[in-house]
Coordinates of C-alpha atoms (C1' of nucleotides) in Angstrom, one line a residue:
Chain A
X118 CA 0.0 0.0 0.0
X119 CA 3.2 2.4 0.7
X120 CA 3.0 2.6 -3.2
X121 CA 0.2 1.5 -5.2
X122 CA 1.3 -0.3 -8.4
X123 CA -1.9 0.5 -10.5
X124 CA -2.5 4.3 -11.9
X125 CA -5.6 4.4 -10.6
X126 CA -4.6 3.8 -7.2
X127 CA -1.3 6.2 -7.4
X128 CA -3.7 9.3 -8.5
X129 CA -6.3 8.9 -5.8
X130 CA -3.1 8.6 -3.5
X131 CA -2.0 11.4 -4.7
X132 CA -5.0 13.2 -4.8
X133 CA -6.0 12.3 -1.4
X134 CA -2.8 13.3 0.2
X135 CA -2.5 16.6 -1.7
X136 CA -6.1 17.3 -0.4
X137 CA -5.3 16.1 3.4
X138 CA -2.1 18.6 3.4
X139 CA -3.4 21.5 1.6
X140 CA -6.2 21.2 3.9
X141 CA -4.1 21.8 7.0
X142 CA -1.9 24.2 5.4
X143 CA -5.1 26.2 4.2
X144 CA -6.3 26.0 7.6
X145 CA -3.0 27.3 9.6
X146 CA -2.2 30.4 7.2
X147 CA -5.0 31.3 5.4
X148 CA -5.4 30.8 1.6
X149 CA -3.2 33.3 0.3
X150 CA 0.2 32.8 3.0
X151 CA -0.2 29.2 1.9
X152 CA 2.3 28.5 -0.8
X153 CA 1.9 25.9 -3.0
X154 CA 5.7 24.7 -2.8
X155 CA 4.5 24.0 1.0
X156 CA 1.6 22.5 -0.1
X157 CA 3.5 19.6 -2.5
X158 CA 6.5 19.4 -0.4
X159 CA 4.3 18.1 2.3
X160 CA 2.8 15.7 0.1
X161 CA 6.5 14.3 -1.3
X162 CA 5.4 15.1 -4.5
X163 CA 6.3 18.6 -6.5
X164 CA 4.7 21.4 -8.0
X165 CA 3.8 19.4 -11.7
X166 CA 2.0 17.3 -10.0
X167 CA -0.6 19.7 -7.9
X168 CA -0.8 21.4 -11.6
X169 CA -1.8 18.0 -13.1
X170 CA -4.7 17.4 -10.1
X171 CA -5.9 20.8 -10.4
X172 CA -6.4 23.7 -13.0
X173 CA -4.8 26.2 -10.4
X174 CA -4.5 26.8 -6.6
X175 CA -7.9 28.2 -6.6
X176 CA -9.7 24.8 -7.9
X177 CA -7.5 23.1 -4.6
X178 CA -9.4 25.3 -2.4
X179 CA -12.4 24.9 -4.0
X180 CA -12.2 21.5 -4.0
X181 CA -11.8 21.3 0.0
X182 CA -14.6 23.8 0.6
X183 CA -16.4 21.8 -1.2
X184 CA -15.4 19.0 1.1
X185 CA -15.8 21.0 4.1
X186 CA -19.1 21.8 3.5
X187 CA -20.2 18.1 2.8
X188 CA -19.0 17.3 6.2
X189 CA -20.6 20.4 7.8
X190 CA -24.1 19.0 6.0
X191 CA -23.5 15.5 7.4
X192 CA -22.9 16.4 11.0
X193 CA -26.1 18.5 10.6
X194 CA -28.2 15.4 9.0
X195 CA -26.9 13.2 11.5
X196 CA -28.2 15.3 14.6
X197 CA -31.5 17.4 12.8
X198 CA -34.0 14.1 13.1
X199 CA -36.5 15.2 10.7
X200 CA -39.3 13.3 11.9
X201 CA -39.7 14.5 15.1
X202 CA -40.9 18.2 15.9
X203 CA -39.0 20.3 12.8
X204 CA -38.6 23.2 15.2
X205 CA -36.8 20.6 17.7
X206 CA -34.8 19.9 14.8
X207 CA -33.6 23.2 13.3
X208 CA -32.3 23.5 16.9
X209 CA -30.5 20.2 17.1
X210 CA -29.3 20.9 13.7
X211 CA -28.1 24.3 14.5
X212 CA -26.6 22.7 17.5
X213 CA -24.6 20.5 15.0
X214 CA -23.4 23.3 13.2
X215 CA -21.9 25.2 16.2
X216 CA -20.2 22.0 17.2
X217 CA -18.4 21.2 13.4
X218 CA -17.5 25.1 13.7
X219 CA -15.2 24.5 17.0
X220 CA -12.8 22.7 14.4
X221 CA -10.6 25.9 13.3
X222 CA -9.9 25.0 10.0
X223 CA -13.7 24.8 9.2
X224 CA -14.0 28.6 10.5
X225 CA -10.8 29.8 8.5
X226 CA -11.8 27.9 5.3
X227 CA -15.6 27.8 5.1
X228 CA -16.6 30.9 7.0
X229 CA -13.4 33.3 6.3
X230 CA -11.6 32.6 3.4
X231 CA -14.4 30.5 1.0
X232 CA -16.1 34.0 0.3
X233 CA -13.5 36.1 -0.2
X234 CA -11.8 33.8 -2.5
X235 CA -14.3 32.0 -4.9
X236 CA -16.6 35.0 -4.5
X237 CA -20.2 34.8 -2.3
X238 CA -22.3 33.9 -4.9
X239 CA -20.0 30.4 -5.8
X240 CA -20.1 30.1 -1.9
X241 CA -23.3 29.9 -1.5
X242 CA -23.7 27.7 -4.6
X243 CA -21.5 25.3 -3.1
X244 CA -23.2 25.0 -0.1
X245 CA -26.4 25.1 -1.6
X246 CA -26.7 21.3 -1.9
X247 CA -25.2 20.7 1.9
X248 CA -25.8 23.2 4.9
X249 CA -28.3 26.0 3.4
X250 CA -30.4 22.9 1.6
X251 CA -30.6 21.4 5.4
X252 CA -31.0 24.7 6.7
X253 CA -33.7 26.0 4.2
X254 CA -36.0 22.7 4.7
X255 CA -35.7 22.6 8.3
X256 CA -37.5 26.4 7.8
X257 CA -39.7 25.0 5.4
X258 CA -41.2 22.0 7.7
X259 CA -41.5 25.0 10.5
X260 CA -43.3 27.1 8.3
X261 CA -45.4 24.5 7.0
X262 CA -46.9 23.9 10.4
X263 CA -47.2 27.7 11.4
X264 CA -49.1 29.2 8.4
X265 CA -49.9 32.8 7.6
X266 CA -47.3 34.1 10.0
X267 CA -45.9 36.5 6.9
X268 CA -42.3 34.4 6.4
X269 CA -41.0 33.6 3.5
X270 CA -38.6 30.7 3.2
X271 CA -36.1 32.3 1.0
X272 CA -34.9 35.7 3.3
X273 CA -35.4 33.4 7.0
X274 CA -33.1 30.8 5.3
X275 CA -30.4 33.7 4.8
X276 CA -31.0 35.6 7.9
X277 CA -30.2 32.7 9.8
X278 CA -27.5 31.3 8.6
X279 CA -25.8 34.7 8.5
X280 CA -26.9 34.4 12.0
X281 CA -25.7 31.1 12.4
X282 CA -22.0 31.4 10.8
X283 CA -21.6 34.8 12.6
X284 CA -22.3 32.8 15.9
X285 CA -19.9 29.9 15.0
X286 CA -17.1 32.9 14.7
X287 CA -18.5 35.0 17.9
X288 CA -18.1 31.6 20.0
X289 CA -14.7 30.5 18.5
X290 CA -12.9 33.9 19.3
X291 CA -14.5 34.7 23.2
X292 CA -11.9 34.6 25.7
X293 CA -14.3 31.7 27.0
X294 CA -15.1 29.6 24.6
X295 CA -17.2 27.1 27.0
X296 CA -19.5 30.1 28.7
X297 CA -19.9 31.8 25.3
X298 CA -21.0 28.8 23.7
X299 CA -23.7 28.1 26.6
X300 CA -24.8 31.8 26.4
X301 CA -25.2 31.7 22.5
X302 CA -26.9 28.0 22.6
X303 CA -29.4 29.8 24.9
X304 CA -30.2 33.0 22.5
X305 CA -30.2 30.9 19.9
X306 CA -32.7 28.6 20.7
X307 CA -34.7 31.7 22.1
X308 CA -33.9 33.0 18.8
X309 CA -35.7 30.3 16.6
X310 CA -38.5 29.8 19.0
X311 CA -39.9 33.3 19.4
X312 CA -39.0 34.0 15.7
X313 CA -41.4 31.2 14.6
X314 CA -43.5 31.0 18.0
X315 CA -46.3 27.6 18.5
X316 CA -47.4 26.0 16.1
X317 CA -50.7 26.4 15.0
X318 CA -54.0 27.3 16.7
X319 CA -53.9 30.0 19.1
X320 CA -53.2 28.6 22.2
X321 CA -49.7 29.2 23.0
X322 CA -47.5 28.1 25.9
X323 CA -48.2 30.1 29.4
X324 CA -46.5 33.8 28.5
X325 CA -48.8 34.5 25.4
X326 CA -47.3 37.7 23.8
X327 CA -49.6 40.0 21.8
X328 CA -48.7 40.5 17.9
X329 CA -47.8 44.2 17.0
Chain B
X22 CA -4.5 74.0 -5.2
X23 CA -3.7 72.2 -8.3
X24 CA -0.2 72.1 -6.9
X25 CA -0.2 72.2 -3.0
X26 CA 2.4 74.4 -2.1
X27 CA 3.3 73.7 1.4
X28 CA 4.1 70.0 2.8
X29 CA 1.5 69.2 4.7
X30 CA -1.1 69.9 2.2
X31 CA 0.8 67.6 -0.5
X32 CA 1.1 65.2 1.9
X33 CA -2.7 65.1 3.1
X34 CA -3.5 65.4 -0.9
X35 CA -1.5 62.8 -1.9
X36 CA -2.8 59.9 0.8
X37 CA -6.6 61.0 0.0
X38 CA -5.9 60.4 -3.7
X39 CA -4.5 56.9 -2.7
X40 CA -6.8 56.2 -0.6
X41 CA -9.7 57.1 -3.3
X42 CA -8.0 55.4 -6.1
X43 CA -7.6 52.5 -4.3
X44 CA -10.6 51.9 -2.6
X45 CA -11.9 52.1 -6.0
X46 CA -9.7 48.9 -7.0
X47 CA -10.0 47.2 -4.1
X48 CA -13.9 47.7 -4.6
X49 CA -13.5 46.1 -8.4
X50 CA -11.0 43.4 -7.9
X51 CA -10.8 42.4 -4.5
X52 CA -8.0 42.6 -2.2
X53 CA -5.8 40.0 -3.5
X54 CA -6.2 41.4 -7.8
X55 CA -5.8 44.5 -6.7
X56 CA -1.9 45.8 -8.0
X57 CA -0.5 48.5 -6.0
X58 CA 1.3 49.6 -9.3
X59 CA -2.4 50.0 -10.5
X60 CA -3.6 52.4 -7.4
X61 CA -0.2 54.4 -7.5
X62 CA -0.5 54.9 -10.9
X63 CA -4.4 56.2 -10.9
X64 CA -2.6 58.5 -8.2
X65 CA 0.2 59.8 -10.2
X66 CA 2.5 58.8 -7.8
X67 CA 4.8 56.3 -7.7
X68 CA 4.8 52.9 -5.1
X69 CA 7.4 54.4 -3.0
X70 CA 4.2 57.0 -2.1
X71 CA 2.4 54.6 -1.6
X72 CA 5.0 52.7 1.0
X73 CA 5.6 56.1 2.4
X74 CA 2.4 56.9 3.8
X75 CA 1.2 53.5 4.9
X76 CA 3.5 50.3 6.2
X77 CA 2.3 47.9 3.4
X78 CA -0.9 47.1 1.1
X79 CA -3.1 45.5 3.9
X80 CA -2.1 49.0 6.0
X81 CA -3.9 50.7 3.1
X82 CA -6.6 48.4 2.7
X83 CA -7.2 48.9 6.8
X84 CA -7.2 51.9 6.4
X85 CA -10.0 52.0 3.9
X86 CA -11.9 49.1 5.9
X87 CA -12.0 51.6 8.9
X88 CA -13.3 54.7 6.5
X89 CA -16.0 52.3 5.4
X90 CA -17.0 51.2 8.7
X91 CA -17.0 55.0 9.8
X92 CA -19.6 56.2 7.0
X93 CA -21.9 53.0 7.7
X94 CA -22.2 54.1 11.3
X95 CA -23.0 57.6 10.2
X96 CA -25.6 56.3 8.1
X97 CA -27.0 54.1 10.6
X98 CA -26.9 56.8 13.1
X99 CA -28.8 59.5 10.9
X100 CA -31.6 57.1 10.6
X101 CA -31.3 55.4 14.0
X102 CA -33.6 58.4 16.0
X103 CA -32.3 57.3 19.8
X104 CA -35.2 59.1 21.6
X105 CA -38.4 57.7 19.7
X106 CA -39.3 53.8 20.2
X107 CA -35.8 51.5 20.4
X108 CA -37.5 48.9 18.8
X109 CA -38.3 51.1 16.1
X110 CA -35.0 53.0 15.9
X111 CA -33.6 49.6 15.6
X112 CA -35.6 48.4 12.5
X113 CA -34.5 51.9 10.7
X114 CA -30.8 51.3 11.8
X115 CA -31.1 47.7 9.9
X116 CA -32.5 49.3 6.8
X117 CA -30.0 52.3 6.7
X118 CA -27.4 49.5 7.2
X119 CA -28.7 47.6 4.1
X120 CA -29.4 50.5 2.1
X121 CA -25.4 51.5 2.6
X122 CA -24.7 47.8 1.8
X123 CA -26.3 48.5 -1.7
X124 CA -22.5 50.1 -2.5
X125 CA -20.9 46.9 -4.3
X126 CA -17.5 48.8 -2.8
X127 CA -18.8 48.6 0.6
X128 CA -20.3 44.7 0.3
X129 CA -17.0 44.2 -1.0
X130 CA -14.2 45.2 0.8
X131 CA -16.3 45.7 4.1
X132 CA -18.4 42.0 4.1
X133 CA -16.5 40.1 2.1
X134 CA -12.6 40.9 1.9
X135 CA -12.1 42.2 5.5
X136 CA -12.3 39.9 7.2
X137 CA -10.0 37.5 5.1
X138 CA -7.9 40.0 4.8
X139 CA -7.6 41.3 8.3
X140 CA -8.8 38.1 10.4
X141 CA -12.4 38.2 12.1
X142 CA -11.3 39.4 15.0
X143 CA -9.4 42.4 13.5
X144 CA -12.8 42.9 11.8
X145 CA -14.7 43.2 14.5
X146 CA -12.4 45.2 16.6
X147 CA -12.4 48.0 13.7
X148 CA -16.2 48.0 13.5
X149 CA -16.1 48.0 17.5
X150 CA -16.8 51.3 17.7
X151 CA -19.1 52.3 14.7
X152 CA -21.7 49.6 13.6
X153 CA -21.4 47.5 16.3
X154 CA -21.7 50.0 18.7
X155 CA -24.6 51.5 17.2
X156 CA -26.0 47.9 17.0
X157 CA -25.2 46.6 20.3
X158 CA -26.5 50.3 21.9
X159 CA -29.7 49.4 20.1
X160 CA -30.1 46.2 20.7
X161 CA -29.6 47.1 24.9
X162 CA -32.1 49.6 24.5
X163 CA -34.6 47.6 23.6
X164 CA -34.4 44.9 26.4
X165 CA -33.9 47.4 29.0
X166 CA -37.6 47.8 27.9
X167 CA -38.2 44.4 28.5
X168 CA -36.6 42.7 31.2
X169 CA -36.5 38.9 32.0
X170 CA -36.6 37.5 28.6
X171 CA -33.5 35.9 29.1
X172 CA -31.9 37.6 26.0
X173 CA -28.0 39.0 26.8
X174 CA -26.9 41.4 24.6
X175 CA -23.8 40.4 23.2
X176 CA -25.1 36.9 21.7
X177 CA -28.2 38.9 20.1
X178 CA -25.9 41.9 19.2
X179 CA -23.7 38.9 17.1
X180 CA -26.4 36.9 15.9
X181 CA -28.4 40.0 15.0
X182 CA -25.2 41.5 12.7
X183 CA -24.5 38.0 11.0
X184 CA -28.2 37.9 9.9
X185 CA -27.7 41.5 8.7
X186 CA -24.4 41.4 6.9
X187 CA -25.9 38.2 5.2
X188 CA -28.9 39.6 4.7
X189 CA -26.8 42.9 2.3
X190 CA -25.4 40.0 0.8
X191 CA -28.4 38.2 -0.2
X192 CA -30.4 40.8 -1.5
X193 CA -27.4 42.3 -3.9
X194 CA -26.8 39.0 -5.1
X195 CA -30.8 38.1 -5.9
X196 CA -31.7 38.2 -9.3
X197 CA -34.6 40.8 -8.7
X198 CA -32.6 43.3 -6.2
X199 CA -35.7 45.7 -5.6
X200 CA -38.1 42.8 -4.9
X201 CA -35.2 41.1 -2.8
X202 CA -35.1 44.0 -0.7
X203 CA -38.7 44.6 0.0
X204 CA -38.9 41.1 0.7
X205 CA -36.0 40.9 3.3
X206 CA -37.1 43.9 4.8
X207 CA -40.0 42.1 6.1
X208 CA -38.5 39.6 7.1
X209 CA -35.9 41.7 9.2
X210 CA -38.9 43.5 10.5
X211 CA -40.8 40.4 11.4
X212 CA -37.4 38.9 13.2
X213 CA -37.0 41.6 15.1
X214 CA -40.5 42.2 16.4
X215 CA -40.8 38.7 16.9
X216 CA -37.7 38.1 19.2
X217 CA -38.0 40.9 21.3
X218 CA -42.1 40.9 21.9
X219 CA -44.0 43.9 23.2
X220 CA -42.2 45.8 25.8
X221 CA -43.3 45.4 29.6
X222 CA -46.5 46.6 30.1
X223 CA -45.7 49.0 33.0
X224 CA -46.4 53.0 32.1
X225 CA -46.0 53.3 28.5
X226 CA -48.4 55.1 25.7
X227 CA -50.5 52.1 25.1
X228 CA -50.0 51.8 21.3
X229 CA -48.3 54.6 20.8
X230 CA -45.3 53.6 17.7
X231 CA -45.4 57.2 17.5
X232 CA -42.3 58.5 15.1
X233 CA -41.9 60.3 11.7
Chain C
dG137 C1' 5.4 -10.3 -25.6
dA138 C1' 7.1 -6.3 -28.4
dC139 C1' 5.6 -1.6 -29.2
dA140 C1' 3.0 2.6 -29.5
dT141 C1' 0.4 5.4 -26.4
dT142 C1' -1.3 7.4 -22.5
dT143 C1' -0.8 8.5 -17.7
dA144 C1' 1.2 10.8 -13.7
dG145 C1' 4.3 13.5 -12.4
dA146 C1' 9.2 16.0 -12.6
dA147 C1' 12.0 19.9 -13.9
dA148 C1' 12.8 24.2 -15.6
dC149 C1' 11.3 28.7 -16.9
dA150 C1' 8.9 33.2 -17.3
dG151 C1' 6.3 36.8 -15.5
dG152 C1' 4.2 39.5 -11.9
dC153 C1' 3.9 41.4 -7.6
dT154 C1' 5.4 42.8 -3.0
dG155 C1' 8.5 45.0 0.0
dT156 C1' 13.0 47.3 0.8
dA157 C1' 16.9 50.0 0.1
dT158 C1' 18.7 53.9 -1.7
dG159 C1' 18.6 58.3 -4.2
dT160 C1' 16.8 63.2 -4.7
dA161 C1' 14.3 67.5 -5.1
dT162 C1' 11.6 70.5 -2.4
dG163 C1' 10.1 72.5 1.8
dT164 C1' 11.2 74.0 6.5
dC165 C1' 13.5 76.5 10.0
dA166 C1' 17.3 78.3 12.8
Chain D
dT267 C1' 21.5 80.7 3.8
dG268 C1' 22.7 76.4 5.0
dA269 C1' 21.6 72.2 7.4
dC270 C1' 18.1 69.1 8.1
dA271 C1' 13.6 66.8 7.4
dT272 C1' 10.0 65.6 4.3
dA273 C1' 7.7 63.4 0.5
dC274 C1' 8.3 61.1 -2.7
dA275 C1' 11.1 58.4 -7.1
dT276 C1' 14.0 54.7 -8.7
dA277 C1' 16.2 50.4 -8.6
dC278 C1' 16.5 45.9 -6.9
dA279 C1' 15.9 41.3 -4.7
dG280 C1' 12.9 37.6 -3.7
dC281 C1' 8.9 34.9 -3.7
dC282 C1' 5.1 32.7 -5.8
dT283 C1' 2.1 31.3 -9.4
dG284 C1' 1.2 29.2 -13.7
dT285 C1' 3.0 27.2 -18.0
dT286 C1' 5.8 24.5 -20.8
dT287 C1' 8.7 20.8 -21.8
dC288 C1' 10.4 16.4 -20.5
dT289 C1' 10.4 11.4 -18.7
dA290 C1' 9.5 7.0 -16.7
dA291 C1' 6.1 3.8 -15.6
dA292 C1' 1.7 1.8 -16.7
dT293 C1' -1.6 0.3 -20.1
dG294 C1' -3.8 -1.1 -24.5
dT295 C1' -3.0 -3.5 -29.0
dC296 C1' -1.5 -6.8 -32.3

DNA sequence: GACATTTAGAAACAGGCTGTATGTATGTCA
DNA sequence: TGACATACATACAGCCTGTTTCTAAATGTC
């Protein structure tokens, strides 16, 4: 296995490698202090061969937001059960999120750098399959049992994840990282649950707050 | 005045024009495209200018980040009314903030680039004491109206300014911007009145959203 | 199983861009 | 008026990216 005799196998190696060590490098000194030289010397393999992998440095970070952002979107499936109460689970998901975002090199890549580099608009269209399409149908099965409160999918899906990613950074950088991520778990849940309110009928829970 | 006589007009001439001429390119390439042969040139001066008034290119694009931040809270604060309603200065605040995001040059460098550029927590130092000031004044305004919800300020102030940012962001980048806007607007409006509920009831104008 | 061909990567090169070091004319002030 | 500081200009060194050319091993073909 320390070297694969089929081609196949040596360029997924290589691949895989190149990914794992860009990754890291991305991660510990942002996209544009990491040189590529670093990049292949880490991955015992030189410059000709990143360049055969991928059109240009840009497509290697794209590549790993891309991977990023799958992993984000599977840590969030695996806790947002969406058969239970969907409010319940835009929280748990949420929840999900916060905890993927403690890893620094998802803040540095996904949150800081992916925007700046590949542009919002390709941000957001990479994500668009992963954490905003989890994101945007938990809001949908919430809305779907709360009609005729005035929300449209489309702007509450934005709002919070700008909400949600700002939080991810605001937690990461407090000088206590363990209170501030109790005290933002709190407004956060508060957050969702007084943006949405009860479902349905009238009746709401004891503290029944009049509508403007 | 076409030819400042004395120094410290050509010096104080000489740094505006560089700092217009590059905001302008930082604004249309992004930080990282963005030549500082290009800006010196648009200047008429040469890069050793450029390295004489400011200790590298991410000193000039700090520089520009902090003028930008300055004329957002300006705007914000000429629509934010601090005596009426601070619920209702606090909606206005949101939509002068978006309506000074509708600058591609501010979305740009401000949203996007800074805080890549200078790190998040740079970032938010710089806008410490202009938008997040006028955001974090606004939001402890309005719960001092309403005690015991079990809302602190800072994780609101945060999650509230992520959901904005992305909010400018969203609307810019929507296909329809005019409809976009309208649209997020009440959605912002319905967030906010939503989390923070009626104030207490004690001794207050019973309906009264009195401002003009 | 020889042989052309493709694959995966190596090696070398060119260009651009930043930052620095040094030079210089003009303004300032005793 | 002469020394000194200011506000730049000029020249240079180094890094870093992307491209081009080259090569050895693997693969398909007869």
């Amino acid at each position: 296995m320390s070297r694969p005799r089929t081609q196949a196998e040596r360029l997924a190696a290589t691949r895989a490698t190149l990914m794992r060590e860009a990754r890291l490098i991305f991660a510990a000194s942002g996209y544009d202090a990491a040189a590529t030289e670093e990049i292949v010397q880490r991955s015992n393999v030189t410059r000709g061969a990143l360049y055969y992998h991928f059109k240009d440095k840009r497509a290697v970070f794209e590549a790993i937001v891309e991977e990023v952002a799958r992993e984000i979107a599977a840590a969030i499936d695996r806790k947002a059960d969406p058969v239970g109460d969907p409010l319940q689970a835009l929280i748990e998901g949420t929840r999900a999120f916060l905890d993927a975002c403690l890893d620094p090199a998802v803040r540095r890549i996904y949150l800081i750098d992916a925007p700046a580099v590949l542009g919002w608009h390709r941000w957001r269209e990479i994500d668009a399959p992963h954490g905003l399409r989890s994101l945007r149908e938990g809001v949908t099965a919430v809305l779907a049992e709360r009609p005729g409160q005035g929300l449209s999918v489309e702007p509450v899906t934005f709002l919070l994840s700008g909400a949600f990613n700002e939080a991810a950074l605001w937690v990461a950088e407090a000088k206590d990282e363990k209170t501030a991520r109790r005290e933002m778990d709190r407004s956060l849940v508060q957050l969702m649950e007084r943006l949405f309110g009860s479902p349905a009928e009238p009746a709401r829970p004891p503290r029944a707050r009049a509508r403007a």
